[in-house]
Amino acid sequence: MEFKKDRSYSKSHEWVRELVADEVEIGISDFAQDALGDIVFVNLPEAGDEVEIGTPFCDVESVKAVSDIYSPVDGIVSEVNEELLDNPAQINEQPFESWLIRVKKIAKREELLSAEEYEALVKEEA
Amino acid sequence: MMERKTPLYHCHTECGGKMVPFAGFLLPVQYKSGVITEHNAVRTKAGLFDVSHMGELMLSGTDAFENMQKILTNDFTNMEVGQCRYTLLCNESGGIVDDLLVYKMQTDQYLLVVNAANAEKDEKWIEEHLFGAVQFENRSEETAQIALQGPLSLQILKKLCSEERLPQKYYTFKKEVPVGGISCLISKTGYTGEDGYELYCNAEDAVKLWNQILEAGEADGLICCGLGARDTLRLEAAMPLYGHEMNDEITPFEAGLDFAVKMKKNDFIGKSALQEKGERTRMRVGLKILGRGIAREECAVFFENKKIGTTTSGTHCPYLNAPYAMALLDREHIKPGTLVQVEVRGRMLEAEIVELPFYKKGQDRK
């Protein structure tokens, strides 16, 4: 299992990558995709939608179950990864490349974990 | 509650099975290759399932047959030794207590294979209704069950056992068949919509049998499969599952299981209630989800803004590569081709009523 060091992580298993000032990319962690199993659908929001800390902005469907993906920031969706609509399995194959949304105008962010801290959390949960 | 382990528990963990609690047992939901790979292996090659959690109840004695006729919905009059028969166990009001498979072992001896989650309930129910000269015994603890399913099943099993010793016809079985030196009861049955076999052996022989079959099938692409694939396979083949398409409030007719209920035979538990109920008002149907998303169980189904029923189970069907669901709907809206809406987490998804099953054996990918 991989815990990329160039990201920060939420306790609900999303990763966050800083793009430029005031814009981030959000995806789900390797641990999360592995726990979900084969992903077959992603319901993404639209550019311009507002996202809010602790509120689901998207759901990811595996064969087994549906899971909400929570936003770790308050902001506006600047872009969604439409490639995933046609190829949701990419999230299983490359969880760190498969960003779900990009968010700009970030007003607030939740306290995120470093890769090391997140790895420790996952080990505790496992 | 402490979950029980099947005799194959360590085989699963060694192969990377993700263990989850299910019906009181710890069982693999999937292995490393994942549900989709496991599912498609069964459709195109073969898959091996541990189904040791199923319950085995043995009913014997001179009145065994009469008890079967009274307690179960199917008719066993013309059943021969070596045949299997699907049947339902109904309550007094015509609802379903469980669905099960009956094996006629001898003239006065029947093996009943029941759902793990219902095993205790069934045993108690049957015991309470027994009469006359019968013995009733729970053999679940000492019995292991392994399902080998898929088009290459015979080819694989032939490597461990002479072909003449195997059951030839669907829904028949043979006893005391040596498979790699282990004595098994083998039936040509399954729950995947494919050809295949179910093998019963003594619990202490299970690991050896499992490993021998896996090894024999390796070159043919046989892989172990978990509960996840078991569920997607049965759903794709539109096989009903207790607790979803059936429960103690759903009648066999509503579930579309008329073939397993013989209203012409003498009285059986639930018969008069089923007669009184008359025409069914709702029916189990198939839904193909056209919108983006997956309808799982308990989703409301609408036709022209009116609620006409609820989904009973649904998922993305890996071989057909599309989401499907089963639902119990008002009878007036069940014509194939009808467009309905399914409410999934606050969104309305378009769906079409389609014929069951979604997948038929040997069908090409859609």
PDB file of N, CA and C in Angstrom, chain A residues 34-35 37-38 40-43 59 61-68 85-86, chain B residues 18 29-30 33-37 232 292-294 296 315-316 323 344-345 347:
ATOM      1  N   ASP A  34      -8.588   0.286  -2.167  1.00  0.00           N
ATOM      2  CA  ASP A  34      -8.420  -1.135  -1.881  1.00  0.00           C
ATOM      3  C   ASP A  34      -9.590  -1.650  -1.041  1.00  0.00           C
ATOM      4  N   ALA A  35     -10.016  -0.833  -0.083  1.00  0.00           N
ATOM      5  CA  ALA A  35     -11.130  -1.233   0.777  1.00  0.00           C
ATOM      6  C   ALA A  35     -12.433  -1.304  -0.012  1.00  0.00           C
ATOM      7  N   GLY A  37     -12.774  -2.015  -3.253  1.00  0.00           N
ATOM      8  CA  GLY A  37     -12.792  -3.057  -4.277  1.00  0.00           C
ATOM      9  C   GLY A  37     -13.060  -2.451  -5.647  1.00  0.00           C
ATOM     10  N   ASP A  38     -13.410  -3.321  -6.617  1.00  0.00           N
ATOM     11  CA  ASP A  38     -13.575  -2.877  -8.005  1.00  0.00           C
ATOM     12  C   ASP A  38     -14.561  -1.719  -8.138  1.00  0.00           C
ATOM     13  N   VAL A  40     -16.874   0.786 -10.168  1.00  0.00           N
ATOM     14  CA  VAL A  40     -17.591   0.698 -11.442  1.00  0.00           C
ATOM     15  C   VAL A  40     -18.355   1.966 -11.824  1.00  0.00           C
ATOM     16  N   PHE A  41     -18.502   2.888 -10.903  1.00  0.00           N
ATOM     17  CA  PHE A  41     -19.185   4.146 -11.207  1.00  0.00           C
ATOM     18  C   PHE A  41     -18.663   5.268 -10.327  1.00  0.00           C
ATOM     19  N   VAL A  42     -18.632   6.480 -10.879  1.00  0.00           N
ATOM     20  CA  VAL A  42     -18.310   7.658 -10.076  1.00  0.00           C
ATOM     21  C   VAL A  42     -19.338   8.732 -10.422  1.00  0.00           C
ATOM     22  N   ASN A  43     -19.943   9.298  -9.420  1.00  0.00           N
ATOM     23  CA  ASN A  43     -20.855  10.421  -9.643  1.00  0.00           C
ATOM     24  C   ASN A  43     -20.144  11.693  -9.221  1.00  0.00           C
ATOM     25  N   ASP A  59     -20.013  10.499  -5.109  1.00  0.00           N
ATOM     26  CA  ASP A  59     -19.987   9.143  -4.586  1.00  0.00           C
ATOM     27  C   ASP A  59     -19.334   8.182  -5.557  1.00  0.00           C
ATOM     28  N   GLU A  61     -18.917   4.199  -6.579  1.00  0.00           N
ATOM     29  CA  GLU A  61     -19.603   2.915  -6.447  1.00  0.00           C
ATOM     30  C   GLU A  61     -18.666   1.780  -6.807  1.00  0.00           C
ATOM     31  N   SER A  62     -18.529   0.841  -5.888  1.00  0.00           N
ATOM     32  CA  SER A  62     -17.829  -0.387  -6.231  1.00  0.00           C
ATOM     33  C   SER A  62     -18.900  -1.445  -6.435  1.00  0.00           C
ATOM     34  N   VAL A  63     -18.481  -2.637  -6.867  1.00  0.00           N
ATOM     35  CA  VAL A  63     -19.445  -3.715  -7.029  1.00  0.00           C
ATOM     36  C   VAL A  63     -20.154  -3.946  -5.702  1.00  0.00           C
ATOM     37  N   LYS A  64     -19.393  -3.804  -4.620  1.00  0.00           N
ATOM     38  CA  LYS A  64     -19.919  -4.154  -3.298  1.00  0.00           C
ATOM     39  C   LYS A  64     -20.798  -3.072  -2.678  1.00  0.00           C
ATOM     40  N   ALA A  65     -20.385  -1.803  -2.815  1.00  0.00           N
ATOM     41  CA  ALA A  65     -21.075  -0.769  -2.045  1.00  0.00           C
ATOM     42  C   ALA A  65     -20.867   0.602  -2.663  1.00  0.00           C
ATOM     43  N   VAL A  66     -21.605   1.564  -2.130  1.00  0.00           N
ATOM     44  CA  VAL A  66     -21.423   2.946  -2.559  1.00  0.00           C
ATOM     45  C   VAL A  66     -20.809   3.706  -1.385  1.00  0.00           C
ATOM     46  N   SER A  67     -19.878   4.599  -1.693  1.00  0.00           N
ATOM     47  CA  SER A  67     -19.229   5.364  -0.633  1.00  0.00           C
ATOM     48  C   SER A  67     -19.227   6.844  -0.958  1.00  0.00           C
ATOM     49  N   ASP A  68     -19.529   7.634   0.055  1.00  0.00           N
ATOM     50  CA  ASP A  68     -19.459   9.087  -0.103  1.00  0.00           C
ATOM     51  C   ASP A  68     -18.006   9.530  -0.009  1.00  0.00           C
ATOM     52  N   LEU A  85     -15.423   9.165 -15.588  1.00  0.00           N
ATOM     53  CA  LEU A  85     -16.791   8.762 -15.874  1.00  0.00           C
ATOM     54  C   LEU A  85     -16.805   7.561 -16.811  1.00  0.00           C
ATOM     55  N   ASP A  86     -15.876   7.555 -17.763  1.00  0.00           N
ATOM     56  CA  ASP A  86     -15.809   6.437 -18.708  1.00  0.00           C
ATOM     57  C   ASP A  86     -14.911   5.315 -18.219  1.00  0.00           C
TER      58      ASP A  86
ATOM     59  N   LYS B  18     -10.223 -11.472   1.708  1.00  0.00           N
ATOM     60  CA  LYS B  18     -10.641 -10.422   2.655  1.00  0.00           C
ATOM     61  C   LYS B  18     -11.797 -10.996   3.454  1.00  0.00           C
ATOM     62  N   VAL B  29     -14.911 -12.211   1.280  1.00  0.00           N
ATOM     63  CA  VAL B  29     -15.801 -11.471   0.388  1.00  0.00           C
ATOM     64  C   VAL B  29     -15.180 -11.429  -1.010  1.00  0.00           C
ATOM     65  N   GLN B  30     -13.854 -11.425  -1.042  1.00  0.00           N
ATOM     66  CA  GLN B  30     -13.135 -11.496  -2.320  1.00  0.00           C
ATOM     67  C   GLN B  30     -11.684 -11.884  -2.027  1.00  0.00           C
ATOM     68  N   SER B  33      -7.627 -10.863  -6.571  1.00  0.00           N
ATOM     69  CA  SER B  33      -7.949 -10.482  -7.954  1.00  0.00           C
ATOM     70  C   SER B  33      -9.209  -9.617  -8.047  1.00  0.00           C
ATOM     71  N   GLY B  34     -10.061  -9.638  -7.025  1.00  0.00           N
ATOM     72  CA  GLY B  34     -11.231  -8.761  -7.019  1.00  0.00           C
ATOM     73  C   GLY B  34     -12.485  -9.409  -7.589  1.00  0.00           C
ATOM     74  N   VAL B  35     -13.624  -8.809  -7.264  1.00  0.00           N
ATOM     75  CA  VAL B  35     -14.926  -9.398  -7.587  1.00  0.00           C
ATOM     76  C   VAL B  35     -15.122  -9.564  -9.101  1.00  0.00           C
ATOM     77  N   ILE B  36     -14.734  -8.561  -9.879  1.00  0.00           N
ATOM     78  CA  ILE B  36     -15.001  -8.617 -11.321  1.00  0.00           C
ATOM     79  C   ILE B  36     -14.219  -9.762 -11.980  1.00  0.00           C
ATOM     80  N   THR B  37     -12.953  -9.899 -11.615  1.00  0.00           N
ATOM     81  CA  THR B  37     -12.133 -10.981 -12.172  1.00  0.00           C
ATOM     82  C   THR B  37     -12.698 -12.343 -11.760  1.00  0.00           C
ATOM     83  N   THR B 232     -22.865 -11.304  -7.166  1.00  0.00           N
ATOM     84  CA  THR B 232     -23.034 -10.711  -8.502  1.00  0.00           C
ATOM     85  C   THR B 232     -23.433 -11.781  -9.524  1.00  0.00           C
ATOM     86  N   ARG B 292     -27.015   6.834 -15.019  1.00  0.00           N
ATOM     87  CA  ARG B 292     -25.693   6.615 -14.480  1.00  0.00           C
ATOM     88  C   ARG B 292     -25.791   6.351 -12.974  1.00  0.00           C
ATOM     89  N   GLY B 293     -25.459   5.148 -12.558  1.00  0.00           N
ATOM     90  CA  GLY B 293     -25.516   4.807 -11.143  1.00  0.00           C
ATOM     91  C   GLY B 293     -25.995   3.385 -10.940  1.00  0.00           C
ATOM     92  N   ILE B 294     -26.010   2.973  -9.689  1.00  0.00           N
ATOM     93  CA  ILE B 294     -26.390   1.604  -9.368  1.00  0.00           C
ATOM     94  C   ILE B 294     -27.536   1.629  -8.371  1.00  0.00           C
ATOM     95  N   ARG B 296     -29.323  -0.315  -5.620  1.00  0.00           N
ATOM     96  CA  ARG B 296     -29.141  -1.486  -4.775  1.00  0.00           C
ATOM     97  C   ARG B 296     -30.484  -1.837  -4.149  1.00  0.00           C
ATOM     98  N   THR B 315     -26.971  -4.506  -8.439  1.00  0.00           N
ATOM     99  CA  THR B 315     -25.540  -4.196  -8.468  1.00  0.00           C
ATOM    100  C   THR B 315     -25.109  -3.997  -9.916  1.00  0.00           C
ATOM    101  N   HIS B 316     -23.851  -3.713 -10.092  1.00  0.00           N
ATOM    102  CA  HIS B 316     -23.258  -3.690 -11.423  1.00  0.00           C
ATOM    103  C   HIS B 316     -22.972  -5.147 -11.782  1.00  0.00           C
ATOM    104  N   PRO B 323     -25.444  -2.065 -14.908  1.00  0.00           N
ATOM    105  CA  PRO B 323     -26.164  -2.262 -13.647  1.00  0.00           C
ATOM    106  C   PRO B 323     -27.572  -2.823 -13.862  1.00  0.00           C
ATOM    107  N   VAL B 344     -32.319   6.665  -6.235  1.00  0.00           N
ATOM    108  CA  VAL B 344     -31.054   6.227  -5.648  1.00  0.00           C
ATOM    109  C   VAL B 344     -30.415   7.405  -4.938  1.00  0.00           C
ATOM    110  N   ARG B 345     -30.354   7.364  -3.652  1.00  0.00           N
ATOM    111  CA  ARG B 345     -29.734   8.417  -2.860  1.00  0.00           C
ATOM    112  C   ARG B 345     -30.188   9.814  -3.317  1.00  0.00           C
ATOM    113  N   ARG B 347     -31.453  10.792  -6.055  1.00  0.00           N
ATOM    114  CA  ARG B 347     -31.482  11.074  -7.503  1.00  0.00           C
ATOM    115  C   ARG B 347     -32.405  10.071  -8.166  1.00  0.00           C
TER     116      ARG B 347
END
